[in-house]
Amino acid sequence: MKISNLGYVILSSPAPDAWRSFGLEVIGTMEAPAPDGAVALKIDEHPFRILVETGEADRLQAIGWEMASHADLAAMRDHLAGQGLAVRSGTAEEAEKRCVTEFFATTDPAGNPLEFYYGRTGCGEPFVSPIGTSGFVTGAMGLGHIVVSAAGAFEEAYRFYTTTLGLGDSDDLTIASPQAGMPDMRVRFLHADNPRHHSLALFNLPSPTGVVHLMLEMENLDEVGRCLDRVEARNISLMASLGRHCNDNMVSFYVHGPANVPLEIGCEGLQLDWTRFEPTVSTVPDHWGHAYQLGAE
Ligand SMILES: [Fe+2]
Protein backbone atom coordinates (compact mmCIF):
# COMPACT_ATOMS: atom_id res chain seq x y z
CA MET A 1 0.00 0.00 0.00
CA LYS A 2 2.99 2.30 -0.40
CA ILE A 3 2.68 5.49 -2.44
CA SER A 4 4.64 4.93 -5.67
CA ASN A 5 5.34 8.50 -6.73
CA LEU A 6 4.05 12.01 -7.36
CA GLY A 7 2.03 11.52 -10.54
CA TYR A 8 0.37 14.84 -11.32
CA VAL A 9 -0.37 18.27 -9.91
CA ILE A 10 -3.53 20.29 -10.57
CA LEU A 11 -3.61 24.06 -10.14
CA SER A 12 -6.34 26.61 -10.69
CA SER A 13 -5.83 30.05 -12.17
CA PRO A 14 -7.91 32.93 -13.54
CA ALA A 15 -5.39 32.95 -16.41
CA PRO A 16 -4.32 29.39 -17.30
CA ASP A 17 -2.91 30.61 -20.64
CA ALA A 18 0.05 32.11 -18.80
CA TRP A 19 1.11 28.55 -18.03
CA ARG A 20 1.06 27.61 -21.70
CA SER A 21 3.66 30.17 -22.73
CA PHE A 22 5.71 29.64 -19.58
CA GLY A 23 5.66 25.86 -20.02
CA LEU A 24 6.26 25.71 -23.74
CA GLU A 25 8.63 28.62 -24.22
CA VAL A 26 10.54 28.84 -20.93
CA ILE A 27 10.58 25.33 -19.47
CA GLY A 28 10.26 23.40 -22.73
CA THR A 29 7.24 21.25 -21.92
CA MET A 30 4.75 20.04 -24.52
CA GLU A 31 1.12 21.04 -24.44
CA ALA A 32 -1.41 18.22 -24.10
CA PRO A 33 -5.13 18.32 -24.91
CA ALA A 34 -7.23 19.71 -22.06
CA PRO A 35 -10.92 20.61 -21.75
CA ASP A 36 -12.66 23.87 -20.87
CA GLY A 37 -9.83 26.33 -21.26
CA ALA A 38 -7.46 24.34 -19.07
CA VAL A 39 -3.77 24.02 -19.90
CA ALA A 40 -2.09 20.61 -19.60
CA LEU A 41 1.69 20.35 -19.66
CA LYS A 42 3.39 17.13 -20.72
CA ILE A 43 7.01 16.37 -19.77
CA ASP A 44 7.34 12.65 -20.50
CA GLU A 45 5.34 9.74 -21.89
CA HIS A 46 2.48 10.44 -19.47
CA PRO A 47 -0.49 12.30 -20.97
CA PHE A 48 0.33 15.29 -18.76
CA ARG A 49 1.96 16.01 -15.40
CA ILE A 50 0.67 19.53 -14.67
CA LEU A 51 -2.94 20.60 -15.28
CA VAL A 52 -4.00 24.23 -14.80
CA GLU A 53 -7.76 24.70 -14.72
CA THR A 54 -9.69 27.94 -14.93
CA GLY A 55 -10.60 29.09 -11.44
CA GLU A 56 -11.12 32.18 -9.34
CA ALA A 57 -7.72 32.08 -7.68
CA ASP A 58 -4.22 30.83 -8.33
CA ARG A 59 -4.28 27.88 -6.01
CA LEU A 60 -3.11 24.31 -5.59
CA GLN A 61 -6.10 22.05 -6.34
CA ALA A 62 -4.66 18.54 -6.12
CA ILE A 63 -1.48 16.61 -5.48
CA GLY A 64 -1.93 13.34 -7.38
CA TRP A 65 -0.24 10.36 -5.70
CA GLU A 66 0.19 7.21 -7.77
CA MET A 67 -0.60 3.82 -6.25
CA ALA A 68 0.69 0.64 -7.86
CA SER A 69 -2.64 -1.19 -8.25
CA HIS A 70 -6.37 -1.14 -7.71
CA ALA A 71 -5.82 -3.23 -4.57
CA ASP A 72 -3.34 -0.70 -3.19
CA LEU A 73 -5.69 2.17 -3.95
CA ALA A 74 -8.62 0.42 -2.26
CA ALA A 75 -6.46 -0.45 0.76
CA MET A 76 -5.33 3.18 1.09
CA ARG A 77 -8.92 4.42 0.86
CA ASP A 78 -10.07 1.95 3.53
CA HIS A 79 -7.09 2.85 5.70
CA LEU A 80 -7.81 6.59 5.55
CA ALA A 81 -11.55 6.16 6.03
CA GLY A 82 -10.78 3.93 9.01
CA GLN A 83 -8.78 6.79 10.52
CA GLY A 84 -11.84 9.00 10.27
CA LEU A 85 -10.75 11.01 7.24
CA ALA A 86 -13.34 12.19 4.73
CA VAL A 87 -12.56 10.47 1.41
CA ARG A 88 -14.44 11.23 -1.77
CA SER A 89 -14.40 8.92 -4.78
CA GLY A 90 -13.77 10.68 -8.07
CA THR A 91 -16.45 10.44 -10.74
CA ALA A 92 -15.80 8.76 -14.08
CA GLU A 93 -15.74 12.19 -15.71
CA GLU A 94 -13.18 13.49 -13.20
CA ALA A 95 -11.05 10.38 -13.68
CA GLU A 96 -11.11 10.84 -17.44
CA LYS A 97 -9.95 14.45 -17.08
CA ARG A 98 -6.99 13.25 -14.98
CA CYS A 99 -6.26 10.37 -17.35
CA VAL A 100 -6.52 7.83 -14.54
CA THR A 101 -8.53 4.65 -14.12
CA GLU A 102 -9.78 5.46 -10.63
CA PHE A 103 -9.04 7.94 -7.85
CA PHE A 104 -10.24 9.34 -4.56
CA ALA A 105 -9.66 12.68 -2.87
CA THR A 106 -9.00 13.81 0.69
CA THR A 107 -7.06 16.55 2.49
CA ASP A 108 -4.05 16.50 4.79
CA PRO A 109 -4.19 18.04 8.30
CA ALA A 110 -2.94 21.37 6.94
CA GLY A 111 -5.75 21.46 4.36
CA ASN A 112 -3.68 20.54 1.31
CA PRO A 113 -5.81 18.77 -1.33
CA LEU A 114 -4.67 15.20 -2.03
CA GLU A 115 -5.71 12.66 -4.62
CA PHE A 116 -4.70 9.01 -4.85
CA TYR A 117 -5.02 7.12 -8.13
CA TYR A 118 -3.93 4.08 -10.00
CA GLY A 119 -3.80 3.27 -13.70
CA ARG A 120 -2.62 6.29 -15.67
CA THR A 121 -4.28 6.16 -19.08
CA GLY A 122 -3.13 7.64 -22.35
CA CYS A 123 0.57 6.99 -21.68
CA GLY A 124 3.01 6.23 -24.45
CA GLU A 125 3.21 9.22 -26.74
CA PRO A 126 6.87 10.22 -26.58
CA PHE A 127 7.99 13.57 -25.23
CA VAL A 128 9.25 15.93 -27.92
CA SER A 129 9.90 19.42 -26.59
CA PRO A 130 8.82 22.26 -28.87
CA ILE A 131 12.08 24.07 -28.07
CA GLY A 132 14.42 21.10 -28.00
CA THR A 133 14.66 20.40 -24.25
CA SER A 134 16.06 16.87 -24.12
CA GLY A 135 13.70 15.56 -21.44
CA PHE A 136 12.89 15.32 -17.76
CA VAL A 137 13.89 12.77 -15.13
CA THR A 138 10.58 11.06 -14.30
CA GLY A 139 9.53 7.42 -14.89
CA ALA A 140 9.01 5.45 -11.69
CA MET A 141 10.20 8.50 -9.72
CA GLY A 142 7.22 10.57 -10.80
CA LEU A 143 7.13 14.14 -12.05
CA GLY A 144 9.54 15.66 -9.53
CA HIS A 145 8.76 17.01 -6.09
CA ILE A 146 6.37 19.46 -4.50
CA VAL A 147 6.81 21.50 -1.34
CA VAL A 148 3.61 22.55 0.40
CA SER A 149 2.80 24.65 3.42
CA ALA A 150 1.84 22.94 6.64
CA ALA A 151 1.64 26.20 8.59
CA GLY A 152 -0.29 25.79 11.79
CA ALA A 153 -0.35 22.01 11.60
CA PHE A 154 3.28 21.13 10.98
CA GLU A 155 3.74 18.24 13.42
CA GLU A 156 0.29 16.86 12.71
CA ALA A 157 0.93 16.94 8.96
CA TYR A 158 4.34 15.30 9.40
CA ARG A 159 2.79 12.48 11.43
CA PHE A 160 0.02 12.09 8.84
CA TYR A 161 2.41 11.75 5.91
CA THR A 162 4.80 9.41 7.69
CA THR A 163 2.61 7.32 9.99
CA THR A 164 -0.68 7.30 8.09
CA LEU A 165 0.48 7.51 4.47
CA GLY A 166 3.80 5.74 4.94
CA LEU A 167 6.16 8.23 3.33
CA GLY A 168 9.73 7.93 4.61
CA ASP A 169 11.96 10.53 6.25
CA SER A 170 14.77 11.93 4.12
CA ASP A 171 15.87 15.14 5.85
CA ASP A 172 14.73 17.50 8.61
CA LEU A 173 16.08 20.97 7.79
CA THR A 174 15.93 23.94 10.13
CA ILE A 175 17.21 27.30 8.92
CA ALA A 176 17.66 29.92 11.60
CA SER A 177 15.91 33.15 10.74
CA PRO A 178 18.31 35.85 9.56
CA GLN A 179 16.13 38.44 11.29
CA ALA A 180 15.57 38.61 15.01
CA GLY A 181 11.98 38.01 15.98
CA MET A 182 11.14 36.14 12.77
CA PRO A 183 10.38 32.42 12.95
CA ASP A 184 12.94 29.84 11.89
CA MET A 185 12.18 27.99 8.67
CA ARG A 186 11.73 24.26 8.93
CA VAL A 187 11.30 21.79 6.10
CA ARG A 188 10.64 18.03 6.42
CA PHE A 189 11.66 16.17 3.28
CA LEU A 190 9.84 12.91 2.65
CA HIS A 191 10.25 10.15 0.07
CA ALA A 192 7.80 7.81 -1.61
CA ASP A 193 8.47 4.25 -2.79
CA ASN A 194 11.05 5.25 -5.40
CA PRO A 195 14.69 6.41 -5.32
CA ARG A 196 14.07 10.17 -5.60
CA HIS A 197 15.44 11.87 -2.45
CA HIS A 198 12.10 13.55 -1.77
CA SER A 199 8.76 13.64 -3.55
CA LEU A 200 7.19 15.91 -0.94
CA ALA A 201 8.41 18.45 1.57
CA LEU A 202 6.44 20.21 4.28
CA PHE A 203 7.21 23.85 5.03
CA ASN A 204 6.30 25.45 8.36
CA LEU A 205 5.35 28.90 7.00
CA PRO A 206 2.33 29.96 4.90
CA SER A 207 2.20 30.00 1.09
CA PRO A 208 -0.25 32.24 -0.83
CA THR A 209 -0.95 29.68 -3.58
CA GLY A 210 -0.40 26.50 -1.58
CA VAL A 211 2.68 25.68 -3.68
CA VAL A 212 5.89 26.60 -1.89
CA HIS A 213 7.58 25.26 -5.00
CA LEU A 214 7.30 22.56 -7.62
CA MET A 215 10.49 20.88 -8.88
CA LEU A 216 11.09 19.52 -12.36
CA GLU A 217 14.36 17.69 -12.97
CA MET A 218 16.18 18.07 -16.25
CA GLU A 219 18.65 15.58 -17.68
CA ASN A 220 21.85 17.55 -17.24
CA LEU A 221 23.38 20.86 -16.21
CA ASP A 222 23.46 22.21 -19.78
CA GLU A 223 19.67 21.86 -19.99
CA VAL A 224 19.29 23.70 -16.66
CA GLY A 225 21.65 26.42 -17.88
CA ARG A 226 19.79 26.83 -21.17
CA CYS A 227 16.51 27.13 -19.23
CA LEU A 228 18.11 29.79 -17.02
CA ASP A 229 19.14 31.65 -20.20
CA ARG A 230 15.51 31.59 -21.40
CA VAL A 231 14.31 32.89 -18.02
CA GLU A 232 16.82 35.74 -18.07
CA ALA A 233 16.11 36.59 -21.72
CA ARG A 234 12.49 37.21 -20.73
CA ASN A 235 13.36 39.14 -17.57
CA ILE A 236 11.41 36.68 -15.46
CA SER A 237 12.40 37.12 -11.83
CA LEU A 238 14.20 34.40 -9.92
CA MET A 239 13.25 33.38 -6.40
CA ALA A 240 16.76 31.97 -5.91
CA SER A 241 19.92 31.93 -7.98
CA LEU A 242 21.70 28.81 -9.19
CA GLY A 243 23.01 26.64 -6.37
CA ARG A 244 23.51 23.09 -5.11
CA HIS A 245 21.42 21.72 -2.25
CA CYS A 246 23.10 19.70 0.48
CA ASN A 247 20.40 17.12 1.08
CA ASP A 248 19.51 15.92 -2.41
CA ASN A 249 22.66 17.31 -4.06
CA MET A 250 20.52 18.98 -6.73
CA VAL A 251 21.91 21.84 -8.80
CA SER A 252 18.99 24.15 -9.48
CA PHE A 253 17.53 27.60 -9.66
CA TYR A 254 14.09 28.83 -8.59
CA VAL A 255 12.01 30.90 -10.99
CA HIS A 256 8.72 32.66 -10.39
CA GLY A 257 6.22 30.93 -12.65
CA PRO A 258 2.80 32.39 -13.43
CA ALA A 259 1.08 33.98 -10.42
CA ASN A 260 4.43 33.74 -8.61
CA VAL A 261 4.15 29.97 -8.22
CA PRO A 262 7.85 29.09 -7.79
CA LEU A 263 9.36 26.37 -9.93
CA GLU A 264 12.67 24.74 -9.11
CA ILE A 265 14.48 23.64 -12.27
CA GLY A 266 17.30 21.29 -11.42
CA CYS A 267 19.44 18.28 -12.27
CA GLU A 268 21.67 15.67 -10.61
CA GLY A 269 19.23 14.95 -7.75
CA LEU A 270 20.27 12.03 -5.58
CA GLN A 271 18.65 8.65 -6.14
CA LEU A 272 18.84 6.44 -3.07
CA ASP A 273 18.51 2.86 -1.85
CA TRP A 274 16.28 3.36 1.18
CA THR A 275 17.35 0.09 2.79
CA ARG A 276 20.80 1.63 3.27
CA PHE A 277 19.80 5.18 4.17
CA GLU A 278 19.79 7.01 7.48
CA PRO A 279 17.54 10.10 7.54
CA THR A 280 19.49 13.30 8.09
CA VAL A 281 18.95 16.35 10.30
CA SER A 282 20.47 19.49 8.84
CA THR A 283 20.85 23.20 9.38
CA VAL A 284 22.63 24.15 6.16
CA PRO A 285 20.54 24.08 2.99
CA ASP A 286 23.16 24.58 0.30
CA HIS A 287 26.75 23.77 -0.63
CA TRP A 288 26.79 26.99 -2.67
CA GLY A 289 24.45 29.46 -4.33
CA HIS A 290 20.64 29.62 -4.03
CA ALA A 291 20.81 33.24 -2.97
CA TYR A 292 17.25 34.32 -2.35
CA GLN A 293 16.14 37.34 -4.31
CA LEU A 294 14.31 39.11 -1.53
CA GLY A 295 11.61 41.46 -2.70
CA ALA A 296 11.51 39.98 -6.20
CA GLU A 297 8.18 38.91 -7.60
FE1 LIG B 1 13.02 21.57 -4.03
Tab-separated table of C-alpha atoms and ligand atoms in Angstrom:
chain	number	residue	atom	x	y	z
A	1	MET	CA	0.000	0.000	0.000
A	2	LYS	CA	2.990	2.302	-0.398
A	3	ILE	CA	2.683	5.488	-2.438
A	4	SER	CA	4.635	4.931	-5.666
A	5	ASN	CA	5.345	8.499	-6.728
A	6	LEU	CA	4.051	12.013	-7.363
A	7	GLY	CA	2.031	11.517	-10.535
A	8	TYR	CA	0.375	14.841	-11.316
A	9	VAL	CA	-0.369	18.266	-9.910
A	10	ILE	CA	-3.534	20.285	-10.567
A	11	LEU	CA	-3.610	24.062	-10.136
A	12	SER	CA	-6.343	26.608	-10.686
A	13	SER	CA	-5.828	30.049	-12.171
A	14	PRO	CA	-7.908	32.934	-13.535
A	15	ALA	CA	-5.394	32.950	-16.410
A	16	PRO	CA	-4.320	29.391	-17.302
A	17	ASP	CA	-2.906	30.613	-20.638
A	18	ALA	CA	0.054	32.113	-18.798
A	19	TRP	CA	1.108	28.547	-18.027
A	20	ARG	CA	1.055	27.609	-21.705
A	21	SER	CA	3.657	30.173	-22.735
A	22	PHE	CA	5.712	29.636	-19.576
A	23	GLY	CA	5.655	25.861	-20.018
A	24	LEU	CA	6.260	25.707	-23.744
A	25	GLU	CA	8.633	28.624	-24.219
A	26	VAL	CA	10.536	28.839	-20.935
A	27	ILE	CA	10.576	25.328	-19.474
A	28	GLY	CA	10.258	23.398	-22.729
A	29	THR	CA	7.243	21.246	-21.916
A	30	MET	CA	4.751	20.035	-24.518
A	31	GLU	CA	1.123	21.038	-24.444
A	32	ALA	CA	-1.415	18.217	-24.097
A	33	PRO	CA	-5.132	18.324	-24.915
A	34	ALA	CA	-7.233	19.713	-22.058
A	35	PRO	CA	-10.916	20.606	-21.755
A	36	ASP	CA	-12.665	23.872	-20.868
A	37	GLY	CA	-9.826	26.325	-21.262
A	38	ALA	CA	-7.462	24.341	-19.070
A	39	VAL	CA	-3.770	24.018	-19.901
A	40	ALA	CA	-2.092	20.612	-19.597
A	41	LEU	CA	1.691	20.345	-19.658
A	42	LYS	CA	3.390	17.127	-20.720
A	43	ILE	CA	7.009	16.374	-19.774
A	44	ASP	CA	7.338	12.653	-20.497
A	45	GLU	CA	5.337	9.741	-21.895
A	46	HIS	CA	2.479	10.437	-19.469
A	47	PRO	CA	-0.490	12.299	-20.967
A	48	PHE	CA	0.332	15.289	-18.760
A	49	ARG	CA	1.961	16.009	-15.404
A	50	ILE	CA	0.666	19.535	-14.668
A	51	LEU	CA	-2.942	20.602	-15.276
A	52	VAL	CA	-4.002	24.226	-14.802
A	53	GLU	CA	-7.756	24.700	-14.723
A	54	THR	CA	-9.690	27.935	-14.931
A	55	GLY	CA	-10.601	29.094	-11.437
A	56	GLU	CA	-11.123	32.176	-9.339
A	57	ALA	CA	-7.721	32.082	-7.676
A	58	ASP	CA	-4.221	30.826	-8.329
A	59	ARG	CA	-4.280	27.877	-6.011
A	60	LEU	CA	-3.113	24.308	-5.586
A	61	GLN	CA	-6.102	22.055	-6.340
A	62	ALA	CA	-4.664	18.545	-6.121
A	63	ILE	CA	-1.483	16.614	-5.480
A	64	GLY	CA	-1.928	13.337	-7.378
A	65	TRP	CA	-0.239	10.357	-5.699
A	66	GLU	CA	0.187	7.212	-7.767
A	67	MET	CA	-0.605	3.824	-6.252
A	68	ALA	CA	0.686	0.636	-7.856
A	69	SER	CA	-2.637	-1.193	-8.249
A	70	HIS	CA	-6.371	-1.138	-7.710
A	71	ALA	CA	-5.820	-3.232	-4.572
A	72	ASP	CA	-3.336	-0.698	-3.188
A	73	LEU	CA	-5.693	2.168	-3.947
A	74	ALA	CA	-8.616	0.417	-2.258
A	75	ALA	CA	-6.458	-0.445	0.756
A	76	MET	CA	-5.334	3.176	1.095
A	77	ARG	CA	-8.919	4.419	0.856
A	78	ASP	CA	-10.072	1.947	3.527
A	79	HIS	CA	-7.094	2.846	5.703
A	80	LEU	CA	-7.815	6.588	5.547
A	81	ALA	CA	-11.552	6.159	6.030
A	82	GLY	CA	-10.779	3.930	9.009
A	83	GLN	CA	-8.775	6.791	10.517
A	84	GLY	CA	-11.840	8.997	10.266
A	85	LEU	CA	-10.753	11.015	7.236
A	86	ALA	CA	-13.343	12.185	4.734
A	87	VAL	CA	-12.562	10.474	1.414
A	88	ARG	CA	-14.444	11.228	-1.771
A	89	SER	CA	-14.396	8.922	-4.779
A	90	GLY	CA	-13.772	10.685	-8.066
A	91	THR	CA	-16.449	10.436	-10.741
A	92	ALA	CA	-15.798	8.758	-14.084
A	93	GLU	CA	-15.742	12.193	-15.711
A	94	GLU	CA	-13.175	13.492	-13.203
A	95	ALA	CA	-11.047	10.378	-13.676
A	96	GLU	CA	-11.113	10.841	-17.440
A	97	LYS	CA	-9.946	14.445	-17.078
A	98	ARG	CA	-6.995	13.252	-14.976
A	99	CYS	CA	-6.259	10.365	-17.353
A	100	VAL	CA	-6.520	7.831	-14.535
A	101	THR	CA	-8.528	4.647	-14.115
A	102	GLU	CA	-9.781	5.464	-10.634
A	103	PHE	CA	-9.039	7.943	-7.852
A	104	PHE	CA	-10.242	9.343	-4.559
A	105	ALA	CA	-9.658	12.684	-2.870
A	106	THR	CA	-9.003	13.807	0.691
A	107	THR	CA	-7.064	16.547	2.494
A	108	ASP	CA	-4.053	16.501	4.790
A	109	PRO	CA	-4.192	18.037	8.305
A	110	ALA	CA	-2.938	21.367	6.940
A	111	GLY	CA	-5.749	21.458	4.364
A	112	ASN	CA	-3.679	20.540	1.307
A	113	PRO	CA	-5.805	18.771	-1.335
A	114	LEU	CA	-4.669	15.202	-2.029
A	115	GLU	CA	-5.706	12.655	-4.617
A	116	PHE	CA	-4.704	9.011	-4.855
A	117	TYR	CA	-5.018	7.125	-8.128
A	118	TYR	CA	-3.926	4.083	-10.001
A	119	GLY	CA	-3.800	3.274	-13.699
A	120	ARG	CA	-2.621	6.288	-15.668
A	121	THR	CA	-4.280	6.158	-19.084
A	122	GLY	CA	-3.126	7.641	-22.353
A	123	CYS	CA	0.566	6.988	-21.682
A	124	GLY	CA	3.009	6.226	-24.449
A	125	GLU	CA	3.207	9.216	-26.736
A	126	PRO	CA	6.873	10.219	-26.580
A	127	PHE	CA	7.990	13.569	-25.234
A	128	VAL	CA	9.251	15.928	-27.917
A	129	SER	CA	9.896	19.417	-26.591
A	130	PRO	CA	8.819	22.263	-28.873
A	131	ILE	CA	12.075	24.068	-28.072
A	132	GLY	CA	14.416	21.095	-27.995
A	133	THR	CA	14.658	20.403	-24.252
A	134	SER	CA	16.063	16.874	-24.115
A	135	GLY	CA	13.702	15.561	-21.442
A	136	PHE	CA	12.891	15.322	-17.756
A	137	VAL	CA	13.888	12.765	-15.126
A	138	THR	CA	10.583	11.063	-14.302
A	139	GLY	CA	9.530	7.423	-14.894
A	140	ALA	CA	9.010	5.451	-11.693
A	141	MET	CA	10.199	8.504	-9.717
A	142	GLY	CA	7.216	10.575	-10.799
A	143	LEU	CA	7.126	14.139	-12.051
A	144	GLY	CA	9.539	15.661	-9.532
A	145	HIS	CA	8.762	17.006	-6.090
A	146	ILE	CA	6.373	19.458	-4.503
A	147	VAL	CA	6.807	21.496	-1.338
A	148	VAL	CA	3.610	22.546	0.403
A	149	SER	CA	2.798	24.651	3.419
A	150	ALA	CA	1.843	22.942	6.639
A	151	ALA	CA	1.644	26.199	8.590
A	152	GLY	CA	-0.287	25.795	11.791
A	153	ALA	CA	-0.349	22.006	11.597
A	154	PHE	CA	3.282	21.126	10.983
A	155	GLU	CA	3.736	18.237	13.416
A	156	GLU	CA	0.289	16.859	12.706
A	157	ALA	CA	0.929	16.941	8.957
A	158	TYR	CA	4.336	15.304	9.403
A	159	ARG	CA	2.791	12.481	11.430
A	160	PHE	CA	0.020	12.090	8.838
A	161	TYR	CA	2.410	11.749	5.908
A	162	THR	CA	4.797	9.409	7.695
A	163	THR	CA	2.614	7.325	9.989
A	164	THR	CA	-0.681	7.295	8.094
A	165	LEU	CA	0.478	7.511	4.475
A	166	GLY	CA	3.804	5.735	4.938
A	167	LEU	CA	6.165	8.233	3.334
A	168	GLY	CA	9.734	7.929	4.610
A	169	ASP	CA	11.963	10.534	6.251
A	170	SER	CA	14.772	11.933	4.123
A	171	ASP	CA	15.874	15.142	5.848
A	172	ASP	CA	14.729	17.497	8.605
A	173	LEU	CA	16.084	20.967	7.793
A	174	THR	CA	15.933	23.937	10.133
A	175	ILE	CA	17.210	27.300	8.924
A	176	ALA	CA	17.662	29.920	11.604
A	177	SER	CA	15.908	33.146	10.737
A	178	PRO	CA	18.313	35.851	9.559
A	179	GLN	CA	16.130	38.439	11.290
A	180	ALA	CA	15.573	38.607	15.007
A	181	GLY	CA	11.980	38.007	15.977
A	182	MET	CA	11.143	36.144	12.770
A	183	PRO	CA	10.384	32.421	12.949
A	184	ASP	CA	12.938	29.836	11.892
A	185	MET	CA	12.182	27.990	8.673
A	186	ARG	CA	11.731	24.258	8.925
A	187	VAL	CA	11.303	21.791	6.096
A	188	ARG	CA	10.641	18.034	6.423
A	189	PHE	CA	11.660	16.172	3.284
A	190	LEU	CA	9.839	12.910	2.655
A	191	HIS	CA	10.249	10.154	0.068
A	192	ALA	CA	7.801	7.812	-1.615
A	193	ASP	CA	8.473	4.246	-2.791
A	194	ASN	CA	11.048	5.250	-5.403
A	195	PRO	CA	14.686	6.412	-5.322
A	196	ARG	CA	14.072	10.173	-5.599
A	197	HIS	CA	15.435	11.871	-2.447
A	198	HIS	CA	12.101	13.553	-1.768
A	199	SER	CA	8.759	13.641	-3.551
A	200	LEU	CA	7.188	15.914	-0.940
A	201	ALA	CA	8.412	18.445	1.571
A	202	LEU	CA	6.438	20.207	4.281
A	203	PHE	CA	7.211	23.853	5.026
A	204	ASN	CA	6.297	25.451	8.357
A	205	LEU	CA	5.353	28.900	7.000
A	206	PRO	CA	2.329	29.958	4.897
A	207	SER	CA	2.197	30.004	1.095
A	208	PRO	CA	-0.252	32.241	-0.827
A	209	THR	CA	-0.949	29.679	-3.579
A	210	GLY	CA	-0.403	26.503	-1.583
A	211	VAL	CA	2.680	25.684	-3.684
A	212	VAL	CA	5.893	26.596	-1.886
A	213	HIS	CA	7.575	25.264	-4.996
A	214	LEU	CA	7.303	22.556	-7.621
A	215	MET	CA	10.491	20.884	-8.882
A	216	LEU	CA	11.092	19.517	-12.365
A	217	GLU	CA	14.361	17.685	-12.967
A	218	MET	CA	16.180	18.071	-16.252
A	219	GLU	CA	18.645	15.577	-17.678
A	220	ASN	CA	21.848	17.551	-17.235
A	221	LEU	CA	23.378	20.860	-16.211
A	222	ASP	CA	23.460	22.210	-19.777
A	223	GLU	CA	19.668	21.864	-19.988
A	224	VAL	CA	19.294	23.696	-16.659
A	225	GLY	CA	21.648	26.418	-17.881
A	226	ARG	CA	19.788	26.833	-21.171
A	227	CYS	CA	16.514	27.132	-19.226
A	228	LEU	CA	18.112	29.788	-17.019
A	229	ASP	CA	19.141	31.648	-20.201
A	230	ARG	CA	15.514	31.589	-21.397
A	231	VAL	CA	14.308	32.892	-18.018
A	232	GLU	CA	16.818	35.739	-18.072
A	233	ALA	CA	16.107	36.591	-21.724
A	234	ARG	CA	12.487	37.207	-20.734
A	235	ASN	CA	13.358	39.140	-17.570
A	236	ILE	CA	11.409	36.679	-15.458
A	237	SER	CA	12.402	37.117	-11.835
A	238	LEU	CA	14.199	34.397	-9.919
A	239	MET	CA	13.249	33.382	-6.405
A	240	ALA	CA	16.755	31.967	-5.914
A	241	SER	CA	19.919	31.926	-7.978
A	242	LEU	CA	21.695	28.806	-9.191
A	243	GLY	CA	23.008	26.640	-6.374
A	244	ARG	CA	23.508	23.087	-5.114
A	245	HIS	CA	21.421	21.719	-2.248
A	246	CYS	CA	23.103	19.701	0.475
A	247	ASN	CA	20.405	17.124	1.082
A	248	ASP	CA	19.507	15.916	-2.407
A	249	ASN	CA	22.665	17.308	-4.061
A	250	MET	CA	20.523	18.978	-6.733
A	251	VAL	CA	21.911	21.843	-8.796
A	252	SER	CA	18.990	24.152	-9.482
A	253	PHE	CA	17.526	27.605	-9.660
A	254	TYR	CA	14.091	28.826	-8.591
A	255	VAL	CA	12.012	30.900	-10.987
A	256	HIS	CA	8.718	32.656	-10.395
A	257	GLY	CA	6.218	30.935	-12.647
A	258	PRO	CA	2.799	32.393	-13.433
A	259	ALA	CA	1.085	33.979	-10.421
A	260	ASN	CA	4.433	33.739	-8.605
A	261	VAL	CA	4.151	29.971	-8.220
A	262	PRO	CA	7.849	29.095	-7.786
A	263	LEU	CA	9.358	26.370	-9.933
A	264	GLU	CA	12.666	24.739	-9.113
A	265	ILE	CA	14.476	23.644	-12.269
A	266	GLY	CA	17.302	21.287	-11.424
A	267	CYS	CA	19.442	18.279	-12.272
A	268	GLU	CA	21.668	15.673	-10.615
A	269	GLY	CA	19.230	14.950	-7.751
A	270	LEU	CA	20.267	12.028	-5.580
A	271	GLN	CA	18.652	8.647	-6.138
A	272	LEU	CA	18.841	6.442	-3.066
A	273	ASP	CA	18.508	2.864	-1.853
A	274	TRP	CA	16.281	3.365	1.179
A	275	THR	CA	17.351	0.086	2.792
A	276	ARG	CA	20.805	1.626	3.267
A	277	PHE	CA	19.796	5.180	4.168
A	278	GLU	CA	19.793	7.012	7.481
A	279	PRO	CA	17.539	10.103	7.538
A	280	THR	CA	19.487	13.301	8.093
A	281	VAL	CA	18.953	16.352	10.296
A	282	SER	CA	20.472	19.491	8.844
A	283	THR	CA	20.849	23.198	9.384
A	284	VAL	CA	22.635	24.154	6.159
A	285	PRO	CA	20.537	24.085	2.986
A	286	ASP	CA	23.158	24.580	0.303
A	287	HIS	CA	26.752	23.769	-0.633
A	288	TRP	CA	26.791	26.987	-2.669
A	289	GLY	CA	24.447	29.465	-4.329
A	290	HIS	CA	20.637	29.616	-4.033
A	291	ALA	CA	20.806	33.240	-2.969
A	292	TYR	CA	17.247	34.323	-2.349
A	293	GLN	CA	16.144	37.343	-4.311
A	294	LEU	CA	14.310	39.113	-1.529
A	295	GLY	CA	11.610	41.457	-2.703
A	296	ALA	CA	11.505	39.984	-6.205
A	297	GLU	CA	8.177	38.914	-7.596
B	1	FE	FE	13.020	21.573	-4.029
